[in-house]
mmCIF file of C-alpha atoms and ligand atoms in Angstrom:
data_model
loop_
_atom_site.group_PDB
_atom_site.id
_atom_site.type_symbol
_atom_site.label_atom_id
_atom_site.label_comp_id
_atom_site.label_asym_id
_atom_site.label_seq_id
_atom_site.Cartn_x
_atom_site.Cartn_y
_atom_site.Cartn_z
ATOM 1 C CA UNK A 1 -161.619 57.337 1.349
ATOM 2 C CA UNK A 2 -160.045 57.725 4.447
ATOM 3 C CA UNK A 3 -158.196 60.936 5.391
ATOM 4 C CA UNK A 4 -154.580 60.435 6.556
ATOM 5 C CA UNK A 5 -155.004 63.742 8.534
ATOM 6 C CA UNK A 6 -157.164 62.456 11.179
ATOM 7 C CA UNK A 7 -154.035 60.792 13.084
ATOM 8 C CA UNK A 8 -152.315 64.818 12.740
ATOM 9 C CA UNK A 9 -154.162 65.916 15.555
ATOM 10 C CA UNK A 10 -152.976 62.841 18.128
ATOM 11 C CA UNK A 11 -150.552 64.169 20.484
ATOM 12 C CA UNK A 12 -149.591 60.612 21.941
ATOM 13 C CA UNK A 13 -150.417 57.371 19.948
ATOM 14 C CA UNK A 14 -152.859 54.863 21.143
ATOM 15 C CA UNK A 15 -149.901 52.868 21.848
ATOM 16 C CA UNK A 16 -148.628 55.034 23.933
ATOM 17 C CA UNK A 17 -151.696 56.029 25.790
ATOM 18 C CA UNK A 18 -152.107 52.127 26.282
ATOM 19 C CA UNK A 19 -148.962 51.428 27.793
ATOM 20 C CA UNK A 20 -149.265 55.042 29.999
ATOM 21 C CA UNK A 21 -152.422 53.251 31.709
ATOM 22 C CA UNK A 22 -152.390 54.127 35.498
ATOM 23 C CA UNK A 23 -151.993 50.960 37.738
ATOM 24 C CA UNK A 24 -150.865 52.260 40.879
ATOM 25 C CA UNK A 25 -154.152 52.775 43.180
ATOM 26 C CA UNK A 26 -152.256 54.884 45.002
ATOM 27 C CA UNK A 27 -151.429 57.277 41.781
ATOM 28 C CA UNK A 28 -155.001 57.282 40.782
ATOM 29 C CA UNK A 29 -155.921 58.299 43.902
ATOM 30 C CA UNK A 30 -153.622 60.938 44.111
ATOM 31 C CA UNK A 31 -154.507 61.970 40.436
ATOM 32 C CA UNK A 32 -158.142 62.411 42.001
ATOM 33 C CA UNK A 33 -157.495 63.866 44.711
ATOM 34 C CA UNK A 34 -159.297 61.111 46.731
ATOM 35 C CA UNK A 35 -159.121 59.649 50.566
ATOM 36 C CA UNK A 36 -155.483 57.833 50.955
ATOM 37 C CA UNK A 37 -157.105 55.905 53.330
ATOM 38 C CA UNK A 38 -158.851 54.115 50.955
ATOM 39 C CA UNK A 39 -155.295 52.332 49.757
ATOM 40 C CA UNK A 40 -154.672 49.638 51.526
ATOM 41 C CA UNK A 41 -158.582 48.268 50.568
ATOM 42 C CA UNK A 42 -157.136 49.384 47.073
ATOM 43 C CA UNK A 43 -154.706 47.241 46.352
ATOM 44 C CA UNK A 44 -155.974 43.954 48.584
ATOM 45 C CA UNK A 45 -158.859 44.042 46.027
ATOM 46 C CA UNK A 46 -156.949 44.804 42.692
ATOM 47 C CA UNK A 47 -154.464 41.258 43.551
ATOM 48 C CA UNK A 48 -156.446 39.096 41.933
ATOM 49 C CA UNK A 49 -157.987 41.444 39.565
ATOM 50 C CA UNK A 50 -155.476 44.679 38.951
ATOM 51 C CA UNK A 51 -156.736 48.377 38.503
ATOM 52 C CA UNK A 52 -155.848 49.279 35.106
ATOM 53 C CA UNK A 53 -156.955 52.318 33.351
ATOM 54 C CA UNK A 54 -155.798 54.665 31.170
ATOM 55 C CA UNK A 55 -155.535 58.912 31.292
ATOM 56 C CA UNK A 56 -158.259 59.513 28.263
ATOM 57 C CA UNK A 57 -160.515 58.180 30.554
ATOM 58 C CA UNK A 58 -159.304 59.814 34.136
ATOM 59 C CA UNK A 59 -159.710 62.836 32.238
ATOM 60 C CA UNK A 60 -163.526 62.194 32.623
ATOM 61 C CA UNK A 61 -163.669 61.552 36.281
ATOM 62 C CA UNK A 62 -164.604 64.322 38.508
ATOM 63 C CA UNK A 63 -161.621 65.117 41.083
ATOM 64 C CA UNK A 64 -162.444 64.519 44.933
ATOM 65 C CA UNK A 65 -166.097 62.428 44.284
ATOM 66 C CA UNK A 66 -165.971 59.387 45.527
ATOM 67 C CA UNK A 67 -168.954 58.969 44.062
ATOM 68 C CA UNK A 68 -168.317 59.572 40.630
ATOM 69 C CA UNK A 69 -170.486 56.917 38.267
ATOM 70 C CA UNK A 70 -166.595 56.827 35.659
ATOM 71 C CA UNK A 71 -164.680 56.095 39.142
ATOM 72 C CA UNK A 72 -166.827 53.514 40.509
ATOM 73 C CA UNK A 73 -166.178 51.431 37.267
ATOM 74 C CA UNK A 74 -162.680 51.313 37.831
ATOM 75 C CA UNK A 75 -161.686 51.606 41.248
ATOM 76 C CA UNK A 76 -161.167 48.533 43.340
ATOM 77 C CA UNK A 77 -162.896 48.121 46.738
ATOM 78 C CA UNK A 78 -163.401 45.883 49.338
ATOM 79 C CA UNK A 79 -166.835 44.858 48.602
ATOM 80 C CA UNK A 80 -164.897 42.927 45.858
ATOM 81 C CA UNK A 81 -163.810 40.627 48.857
ATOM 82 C CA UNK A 82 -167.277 39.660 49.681
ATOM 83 C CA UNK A 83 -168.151 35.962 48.621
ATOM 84 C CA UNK A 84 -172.121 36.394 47.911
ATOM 85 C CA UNK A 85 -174.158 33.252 47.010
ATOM 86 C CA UNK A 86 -175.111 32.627 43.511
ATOM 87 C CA UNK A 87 -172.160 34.341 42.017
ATOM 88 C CA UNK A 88 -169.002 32.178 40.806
ATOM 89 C CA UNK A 89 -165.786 32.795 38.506
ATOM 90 C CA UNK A 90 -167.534 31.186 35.720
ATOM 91 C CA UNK A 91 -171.195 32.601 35.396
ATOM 92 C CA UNK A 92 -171.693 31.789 31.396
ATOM 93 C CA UNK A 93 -169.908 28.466 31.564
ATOM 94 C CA UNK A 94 -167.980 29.700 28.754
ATOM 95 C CA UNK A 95 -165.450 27.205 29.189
ATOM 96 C CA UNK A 96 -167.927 24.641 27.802
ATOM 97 C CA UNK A 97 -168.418 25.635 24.439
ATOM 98 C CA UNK A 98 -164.400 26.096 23.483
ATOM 99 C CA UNK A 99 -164.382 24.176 20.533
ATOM 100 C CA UNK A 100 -160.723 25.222 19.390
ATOM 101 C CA UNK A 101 -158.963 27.542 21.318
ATOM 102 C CA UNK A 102 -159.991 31.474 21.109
ATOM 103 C CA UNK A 103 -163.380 30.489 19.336
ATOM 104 C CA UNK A 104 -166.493 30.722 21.614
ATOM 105 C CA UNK A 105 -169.673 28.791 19.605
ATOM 106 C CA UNK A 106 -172.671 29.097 21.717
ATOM 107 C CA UNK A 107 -175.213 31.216 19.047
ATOM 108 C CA UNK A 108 -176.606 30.349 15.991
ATOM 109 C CA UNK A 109 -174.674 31.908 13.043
ATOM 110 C CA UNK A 110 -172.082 33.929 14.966
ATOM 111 C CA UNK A 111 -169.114 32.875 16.401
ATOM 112 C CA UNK A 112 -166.692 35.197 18.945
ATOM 113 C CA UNK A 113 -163.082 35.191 18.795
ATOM 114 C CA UNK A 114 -161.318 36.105 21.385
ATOM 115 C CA UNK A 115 -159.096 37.782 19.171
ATOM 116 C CA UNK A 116 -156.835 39.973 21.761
ATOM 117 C CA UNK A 117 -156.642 38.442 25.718
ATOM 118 C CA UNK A 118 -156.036 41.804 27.116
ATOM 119 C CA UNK A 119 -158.206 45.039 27.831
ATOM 120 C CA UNK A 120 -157.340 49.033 28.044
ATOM 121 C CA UNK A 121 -159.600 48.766 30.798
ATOM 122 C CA UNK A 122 -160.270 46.911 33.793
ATOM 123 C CA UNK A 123 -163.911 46.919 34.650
ATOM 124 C CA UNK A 124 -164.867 45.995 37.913
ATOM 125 C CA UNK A 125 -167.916 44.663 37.329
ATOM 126 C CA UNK A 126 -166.490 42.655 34.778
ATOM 127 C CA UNK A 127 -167.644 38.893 33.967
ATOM 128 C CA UNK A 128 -164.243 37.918 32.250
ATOM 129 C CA UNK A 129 -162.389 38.694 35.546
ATOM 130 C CA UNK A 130 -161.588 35.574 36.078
ATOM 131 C CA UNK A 131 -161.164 34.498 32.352
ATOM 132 C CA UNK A 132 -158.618 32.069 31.641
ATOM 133 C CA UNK A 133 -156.992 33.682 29.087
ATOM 134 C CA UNK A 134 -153.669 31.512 29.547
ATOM 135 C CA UNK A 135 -155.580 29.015 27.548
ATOM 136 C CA UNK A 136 -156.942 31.381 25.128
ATOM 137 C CA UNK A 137 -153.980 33.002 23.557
ATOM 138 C CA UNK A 138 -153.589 32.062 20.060
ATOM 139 C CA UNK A 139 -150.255 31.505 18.717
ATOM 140 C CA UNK A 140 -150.308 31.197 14.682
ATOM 141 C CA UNK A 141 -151.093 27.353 14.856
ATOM 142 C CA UNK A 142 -154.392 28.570 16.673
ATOM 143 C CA UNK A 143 -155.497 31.533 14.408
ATOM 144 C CA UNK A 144 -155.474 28.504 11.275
ATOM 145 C CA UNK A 145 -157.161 26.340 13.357
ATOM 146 C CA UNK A 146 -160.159 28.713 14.435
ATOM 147 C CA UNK A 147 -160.127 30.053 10.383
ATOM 148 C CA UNK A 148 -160.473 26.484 9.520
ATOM 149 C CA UNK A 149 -163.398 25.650 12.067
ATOM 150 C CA UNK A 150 -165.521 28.764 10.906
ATOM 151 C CA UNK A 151 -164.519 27.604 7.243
ATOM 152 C CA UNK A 152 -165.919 24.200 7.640
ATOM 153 C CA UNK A 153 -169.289 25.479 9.329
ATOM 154 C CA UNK A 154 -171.486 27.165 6.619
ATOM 155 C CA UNK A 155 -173.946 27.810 9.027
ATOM 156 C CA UNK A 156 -172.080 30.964 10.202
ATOM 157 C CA UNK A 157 -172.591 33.964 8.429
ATOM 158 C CA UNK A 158 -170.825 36.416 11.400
ATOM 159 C CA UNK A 159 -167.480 36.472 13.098
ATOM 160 C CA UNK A 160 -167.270 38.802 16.300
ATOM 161 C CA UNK A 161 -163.904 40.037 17.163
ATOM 162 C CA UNK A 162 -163.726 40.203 21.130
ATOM 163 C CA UNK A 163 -161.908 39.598 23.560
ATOM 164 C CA UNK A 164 -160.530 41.030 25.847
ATOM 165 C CA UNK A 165 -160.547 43.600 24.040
ATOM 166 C CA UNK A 166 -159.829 43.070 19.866
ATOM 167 C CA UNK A 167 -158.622 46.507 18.981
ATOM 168 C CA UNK A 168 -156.093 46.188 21.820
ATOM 169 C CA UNK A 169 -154.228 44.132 18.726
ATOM 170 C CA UNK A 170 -152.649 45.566 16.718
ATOM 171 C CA UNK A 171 -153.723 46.738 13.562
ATOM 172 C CA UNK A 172 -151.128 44.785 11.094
ATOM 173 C CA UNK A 173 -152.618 41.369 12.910
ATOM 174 C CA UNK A 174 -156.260 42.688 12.392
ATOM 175 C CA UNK A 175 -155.598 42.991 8.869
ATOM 176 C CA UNK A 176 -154.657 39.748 8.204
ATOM 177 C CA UNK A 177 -157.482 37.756 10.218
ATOM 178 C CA UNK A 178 -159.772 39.863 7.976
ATOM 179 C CA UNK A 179 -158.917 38.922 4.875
ATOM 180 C CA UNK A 180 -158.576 35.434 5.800
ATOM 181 C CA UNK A 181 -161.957 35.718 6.920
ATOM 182 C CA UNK A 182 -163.030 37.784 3.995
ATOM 183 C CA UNK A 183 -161.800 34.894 2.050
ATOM 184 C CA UNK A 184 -164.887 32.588 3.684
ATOM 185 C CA UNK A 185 -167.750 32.879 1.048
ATOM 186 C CA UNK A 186 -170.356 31.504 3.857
ATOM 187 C CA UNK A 187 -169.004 35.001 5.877
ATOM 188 C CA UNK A 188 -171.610 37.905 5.696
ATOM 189 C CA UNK A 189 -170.594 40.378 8.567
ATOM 190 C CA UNK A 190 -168.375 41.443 10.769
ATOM 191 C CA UNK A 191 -168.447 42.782 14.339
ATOM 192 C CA UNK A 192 -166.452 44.301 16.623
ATOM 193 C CA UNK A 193 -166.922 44.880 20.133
ATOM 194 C CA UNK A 194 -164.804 46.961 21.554
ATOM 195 C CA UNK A 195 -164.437 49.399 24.468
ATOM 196 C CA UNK A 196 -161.896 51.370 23.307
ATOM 197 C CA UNK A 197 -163.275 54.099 21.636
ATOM 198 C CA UNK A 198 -164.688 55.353 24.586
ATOM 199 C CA UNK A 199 -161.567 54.358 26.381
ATOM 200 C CA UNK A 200 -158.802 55.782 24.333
ATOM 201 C CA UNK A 201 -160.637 57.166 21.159
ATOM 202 C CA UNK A 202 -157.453 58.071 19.618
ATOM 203 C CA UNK A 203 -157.292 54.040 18.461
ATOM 204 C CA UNK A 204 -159.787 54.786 15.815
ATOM 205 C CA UNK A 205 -157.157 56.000 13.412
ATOM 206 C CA UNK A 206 -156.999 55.184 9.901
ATOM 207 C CA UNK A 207 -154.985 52.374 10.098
ATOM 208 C CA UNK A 208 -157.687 51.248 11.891
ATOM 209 C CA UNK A 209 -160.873 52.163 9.495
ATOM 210 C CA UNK A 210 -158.597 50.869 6.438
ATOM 211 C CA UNK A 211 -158.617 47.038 7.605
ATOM 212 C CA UNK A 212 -162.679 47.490 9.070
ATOM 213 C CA UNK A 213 -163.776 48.827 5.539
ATOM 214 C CA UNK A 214 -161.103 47.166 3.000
ATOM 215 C CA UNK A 215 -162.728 44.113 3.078
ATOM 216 C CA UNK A 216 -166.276 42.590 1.364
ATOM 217 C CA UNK A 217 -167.629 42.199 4.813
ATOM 218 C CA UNK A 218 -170.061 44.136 6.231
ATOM 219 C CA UNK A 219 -168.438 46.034 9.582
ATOM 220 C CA UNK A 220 -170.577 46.867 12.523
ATOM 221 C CA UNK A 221 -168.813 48.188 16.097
ATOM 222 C CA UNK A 222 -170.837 47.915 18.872
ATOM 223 C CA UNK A 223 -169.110 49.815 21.852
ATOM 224 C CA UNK A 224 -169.745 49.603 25.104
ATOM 225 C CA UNK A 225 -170.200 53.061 27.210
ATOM 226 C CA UNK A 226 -172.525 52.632 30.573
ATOM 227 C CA UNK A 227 -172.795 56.849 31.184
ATOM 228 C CA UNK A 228 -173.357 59.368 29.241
ATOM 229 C CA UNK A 229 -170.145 61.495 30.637
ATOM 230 C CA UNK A 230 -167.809 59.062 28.876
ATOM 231 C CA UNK A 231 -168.761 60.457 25.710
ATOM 232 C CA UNK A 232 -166.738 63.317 25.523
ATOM 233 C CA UNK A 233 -165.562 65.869 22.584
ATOM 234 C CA UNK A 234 -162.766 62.898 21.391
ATOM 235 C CA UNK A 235 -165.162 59.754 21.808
ATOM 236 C CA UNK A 236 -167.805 61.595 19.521
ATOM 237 C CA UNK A 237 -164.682 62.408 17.197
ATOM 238 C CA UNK A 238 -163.898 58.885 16.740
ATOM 239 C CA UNK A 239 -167.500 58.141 16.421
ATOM 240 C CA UNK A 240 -167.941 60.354 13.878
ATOM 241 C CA UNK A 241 -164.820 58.825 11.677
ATOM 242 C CA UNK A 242 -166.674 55.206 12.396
ATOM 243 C CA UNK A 243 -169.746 56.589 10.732
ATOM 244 C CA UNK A 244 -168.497 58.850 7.782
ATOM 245 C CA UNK A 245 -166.279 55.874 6.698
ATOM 246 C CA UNK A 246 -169.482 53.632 6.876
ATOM 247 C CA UNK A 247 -169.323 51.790 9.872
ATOM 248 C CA UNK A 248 -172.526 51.589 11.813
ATOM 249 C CA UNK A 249 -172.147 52.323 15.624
ATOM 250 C CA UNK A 250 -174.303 50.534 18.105
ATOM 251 C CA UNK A 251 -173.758 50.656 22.035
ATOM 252 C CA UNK A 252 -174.190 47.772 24.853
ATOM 253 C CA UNK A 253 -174.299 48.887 28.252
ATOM 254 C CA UNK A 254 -174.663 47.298 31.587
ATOM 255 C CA UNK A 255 -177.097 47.940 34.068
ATOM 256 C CA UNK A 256 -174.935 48.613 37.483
ATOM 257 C CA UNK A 257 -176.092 50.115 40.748
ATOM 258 C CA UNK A 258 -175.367 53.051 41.804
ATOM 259 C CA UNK A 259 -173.862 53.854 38.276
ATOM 260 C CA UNK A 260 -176.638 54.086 35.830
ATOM 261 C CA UNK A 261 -179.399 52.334 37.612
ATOM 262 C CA UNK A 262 -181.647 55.126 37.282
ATOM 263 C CA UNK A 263 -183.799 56.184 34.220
ATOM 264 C CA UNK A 264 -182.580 59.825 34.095
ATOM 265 C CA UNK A 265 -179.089 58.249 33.620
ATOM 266 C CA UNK A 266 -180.103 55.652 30.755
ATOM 267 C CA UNK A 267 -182.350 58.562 29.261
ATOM 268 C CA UNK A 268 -178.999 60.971 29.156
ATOM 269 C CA UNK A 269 -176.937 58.067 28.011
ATOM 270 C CA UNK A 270 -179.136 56.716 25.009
ATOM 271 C CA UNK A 271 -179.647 60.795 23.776
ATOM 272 C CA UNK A 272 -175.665 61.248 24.135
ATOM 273 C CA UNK A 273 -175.486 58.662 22.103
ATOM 274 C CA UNK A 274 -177.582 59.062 19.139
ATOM 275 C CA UNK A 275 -176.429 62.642 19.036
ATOM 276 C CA UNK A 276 -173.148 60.984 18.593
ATOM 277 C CA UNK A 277 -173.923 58.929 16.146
ATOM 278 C CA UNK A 278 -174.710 55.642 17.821
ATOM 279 C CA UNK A 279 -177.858 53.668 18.576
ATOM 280 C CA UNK A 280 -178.349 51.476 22.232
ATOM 281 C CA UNK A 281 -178.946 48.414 21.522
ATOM 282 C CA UNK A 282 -178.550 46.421 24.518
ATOM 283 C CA UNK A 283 -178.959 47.064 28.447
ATOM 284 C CA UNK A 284 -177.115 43.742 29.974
ATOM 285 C CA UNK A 285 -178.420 42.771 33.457
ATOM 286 C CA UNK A 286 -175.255 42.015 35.484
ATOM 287 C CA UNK A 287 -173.360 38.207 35.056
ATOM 288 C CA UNK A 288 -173.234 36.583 38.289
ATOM 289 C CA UNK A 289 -169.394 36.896 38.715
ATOM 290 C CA UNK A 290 -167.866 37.084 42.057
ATOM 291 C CA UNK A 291 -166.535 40.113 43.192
ATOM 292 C CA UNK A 292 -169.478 42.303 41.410
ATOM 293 C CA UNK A 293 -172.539 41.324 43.214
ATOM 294 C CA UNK A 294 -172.738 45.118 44.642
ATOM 295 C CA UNK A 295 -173.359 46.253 41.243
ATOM 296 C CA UNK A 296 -176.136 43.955 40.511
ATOM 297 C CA UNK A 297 -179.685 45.365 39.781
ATOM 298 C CA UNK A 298 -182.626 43.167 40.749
ATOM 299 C CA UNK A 299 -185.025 41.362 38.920
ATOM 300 C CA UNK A 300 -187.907 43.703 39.044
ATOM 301 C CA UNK A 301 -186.239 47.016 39.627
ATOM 302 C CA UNK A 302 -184.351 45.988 35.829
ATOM 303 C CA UNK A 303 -187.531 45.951 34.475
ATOM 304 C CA UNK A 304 -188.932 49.036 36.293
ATOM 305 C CA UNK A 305 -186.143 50.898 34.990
ATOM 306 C CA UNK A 306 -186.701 49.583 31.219
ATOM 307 C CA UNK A 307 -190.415 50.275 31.680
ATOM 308 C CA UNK A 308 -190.019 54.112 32.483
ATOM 309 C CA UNK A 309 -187.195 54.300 29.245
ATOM 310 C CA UNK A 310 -190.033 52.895 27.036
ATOM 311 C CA UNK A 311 -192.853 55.196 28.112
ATOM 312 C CA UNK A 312 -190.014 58.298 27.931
ATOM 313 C CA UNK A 313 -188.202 57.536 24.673
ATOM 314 C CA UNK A 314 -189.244 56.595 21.111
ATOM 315 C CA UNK A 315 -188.627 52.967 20.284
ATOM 316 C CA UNK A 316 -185.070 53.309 18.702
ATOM 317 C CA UNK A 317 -183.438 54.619 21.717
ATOM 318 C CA UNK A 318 -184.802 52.134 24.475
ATOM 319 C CA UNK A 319 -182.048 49.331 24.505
ATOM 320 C CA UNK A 320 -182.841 45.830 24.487
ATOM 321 C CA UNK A 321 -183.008 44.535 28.287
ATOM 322 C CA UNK A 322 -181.169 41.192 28.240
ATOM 323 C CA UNK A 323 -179.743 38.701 30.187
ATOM 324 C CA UNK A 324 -177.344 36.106 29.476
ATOM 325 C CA UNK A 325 -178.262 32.421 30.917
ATOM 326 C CA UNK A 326 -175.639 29.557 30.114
ATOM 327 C CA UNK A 327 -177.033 27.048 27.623
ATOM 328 C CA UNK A 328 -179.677 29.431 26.312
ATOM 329 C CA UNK A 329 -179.612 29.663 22.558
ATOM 330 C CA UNK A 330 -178.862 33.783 22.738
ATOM 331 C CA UNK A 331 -179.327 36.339 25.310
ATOM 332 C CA UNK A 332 -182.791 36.447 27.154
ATOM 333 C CA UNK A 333 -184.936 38.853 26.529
ATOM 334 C CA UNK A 334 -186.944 40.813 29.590
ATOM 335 C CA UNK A 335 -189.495 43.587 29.533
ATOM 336 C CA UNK A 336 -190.957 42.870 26.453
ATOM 337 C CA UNK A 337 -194.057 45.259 26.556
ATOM 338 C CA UNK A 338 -196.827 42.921 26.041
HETATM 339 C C1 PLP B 401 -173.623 38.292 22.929
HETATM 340 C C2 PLP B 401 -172.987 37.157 22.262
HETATM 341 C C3 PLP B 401 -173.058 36.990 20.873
HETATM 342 C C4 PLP B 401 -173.794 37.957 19.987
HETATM 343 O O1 PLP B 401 -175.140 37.969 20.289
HETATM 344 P P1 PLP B 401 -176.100 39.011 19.546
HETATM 345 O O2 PLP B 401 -177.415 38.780 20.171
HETATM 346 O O3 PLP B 401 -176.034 38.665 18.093
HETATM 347 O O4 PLP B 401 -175.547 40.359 19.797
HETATM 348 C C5 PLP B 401 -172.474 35.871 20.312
HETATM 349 N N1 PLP B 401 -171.824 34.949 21.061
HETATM 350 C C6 PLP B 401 -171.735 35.083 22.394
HETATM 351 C C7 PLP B 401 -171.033 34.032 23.158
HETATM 352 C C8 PLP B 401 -172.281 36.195 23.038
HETATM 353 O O5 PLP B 401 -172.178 36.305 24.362
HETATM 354 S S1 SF4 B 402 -164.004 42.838 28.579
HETATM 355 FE FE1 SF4 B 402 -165.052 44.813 28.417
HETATM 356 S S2 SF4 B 402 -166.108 45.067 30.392
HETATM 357 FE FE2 SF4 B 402 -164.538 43.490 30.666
HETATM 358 S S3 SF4 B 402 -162.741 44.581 31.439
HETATM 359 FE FE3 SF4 B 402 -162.544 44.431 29.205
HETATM 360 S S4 SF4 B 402 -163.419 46.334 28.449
HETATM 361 FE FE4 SF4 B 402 -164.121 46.101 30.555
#
């Protein structure tokens, strides 16, 4: 059962907090009362990659610290400019295992879809930054055409709604893809991945929940929160309506410097979350995408990091430390304690 009072409390629908996202460098650094002078810098870097960000999550950031770990996620900079070796627009060679538009086949048994092109958010550090998501919106033609290829492949027993972002669609479209793919007896599970409730948490509503759970497959979101201070009083909210209609909650972060590359912060972050209802599950090492390489972790620190999580927490709440390398069969594994 899903209570149709949960939406009664929402001032402003997700919708509307979506299309309220600040843009403007120069409003969010007036909103934060931060250094004008960092403008110019501001919007040279967000040209080929746009600041985009909505007010649930300003709400977060601390006014006047330019050193806030929530800011430094979203807020372009020069060091975006920097052309480092080893990093490229196309770090997982994605664009190699396409096989029908908006259907990425690289794992065994699980297919993504890129189900929704766009994002609430704009990450920085992002590896889809320079996506081509031209080629990857799906008119109706393409949504048959990706049901049909995950029809005629019995080997897949999971479909992963991402994206962009999935639950930026909207919630009429979601239905429908659901039951399509409810209608796939090979089907098992399905996942979403999804920023968005820790972006705008108000988008778990129950139009939401009633196309996740009114279907025969098994739902799992996996969100994606990097701090603990993005899980404020309305994330755990919509957390908690995941969970009580079902849904099990697991979180992916990334490891970025001078965000969370510290154990204290991963510690804080994985007991946030369980205490909102959510278990880590994976720690990403950075994609080599240029335009991020200042928020890449090395190597060995990575591990050091992962090392100190496992001797401080129990088992359950040290995330996975992976890495993604193109043609591998799934993500990499590091810092196995052997
Ligand atoms: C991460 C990922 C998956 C899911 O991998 P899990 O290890 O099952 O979480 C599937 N396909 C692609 C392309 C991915 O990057
Ligand atoms: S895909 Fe995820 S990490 Fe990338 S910009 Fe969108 S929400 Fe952020």
């Amino acid at each position: 059962m899903i209570p149709q009072t949960i939406d009664a409390w929402q001032i402003l629908s997700w919708q509307q907090e979506l299309s309220r996202a600040v843009t403007d460098p120069g409003e969010l650094l007036e909103l934060l009362a931060l250094d004008r002078r960092q403008l110019s810098i501001a919007l040279q870097a967000s040209m080929d990659f746009p600041l985009r960000v909505p007010r649930p999550y300003i709400n977060r950031i601390r006014p006047g610290d330019p050193d806030d770990p929530l800011l430094l996620q979203i807020l372009p900079t020069g060091r975006e400019l920097e052309q480092v070796p080893g990093y490229s627009t196309d770090p997982l060679q994605e664009r190699q295992n396409n096989p029908v538009p908006g259907v990425v086949h690289k794992y065994h048994g699980r297919v993504l879809l890129i189900v929704s092109p766009a994002c609430a958010i704009n990450c920085r550090y992002c590896f889809r930054r320079h996506f081509d998501y031209g080629e990857n919106t799906q008119g109706r033609g393409d949504w048959e055409r990706a049901i049909h290829y995950i029809a005629g492949d019995p080997g897949i027993s999971e479909v992963i709604y991402s994206g962009g972002d999935p639950l930026v669609a909207n919630d009429r479209h979601l239905r429908w893809l659901t039951e399509r793919l409810a209608a796939i007896n090979h089907l098992r599970r399905l996942r979403v991945h999804t920023r968005l409730p820790v972006v705008i948490p108000s988008r778990i509503d129950s139009h939401c929940l009633e196309w996740m759970t009114a279907t025969r497959l098994q739902p799992l979101v996996v969100i994606h929160s990097n701090h603990a201070r993005e899980i404020d009083g309305p994330v755990k909210a919509a957390i908690s309506r995941l969970n009580e209609t079902g849904i099990r909650v697991l979180n992916q972060s990334v490891l970025l410097r001078g965000i969370n590359d510290d154990p204290a912060a991963l510690e804080d972050l994985s007991e946030t979350l369980f205490d909102a209802g959510v278990l880590p599950y994976y720690l990403h090492l950075l994609d080599r995408v240029s335009g991020a390489a200042h928020f890449g972790v090395d190597r060995r620190r990575a591990l050091e990091i992962h090392r100190i999580l496992q001797a401080r927490l129990p088992g359950y709440l040290v995330p996975r430390l992976v890495e993604e390398l193109p043609g591998a069969p799934g993500k990499t594994l590091l810092g196995c304690s052997a």
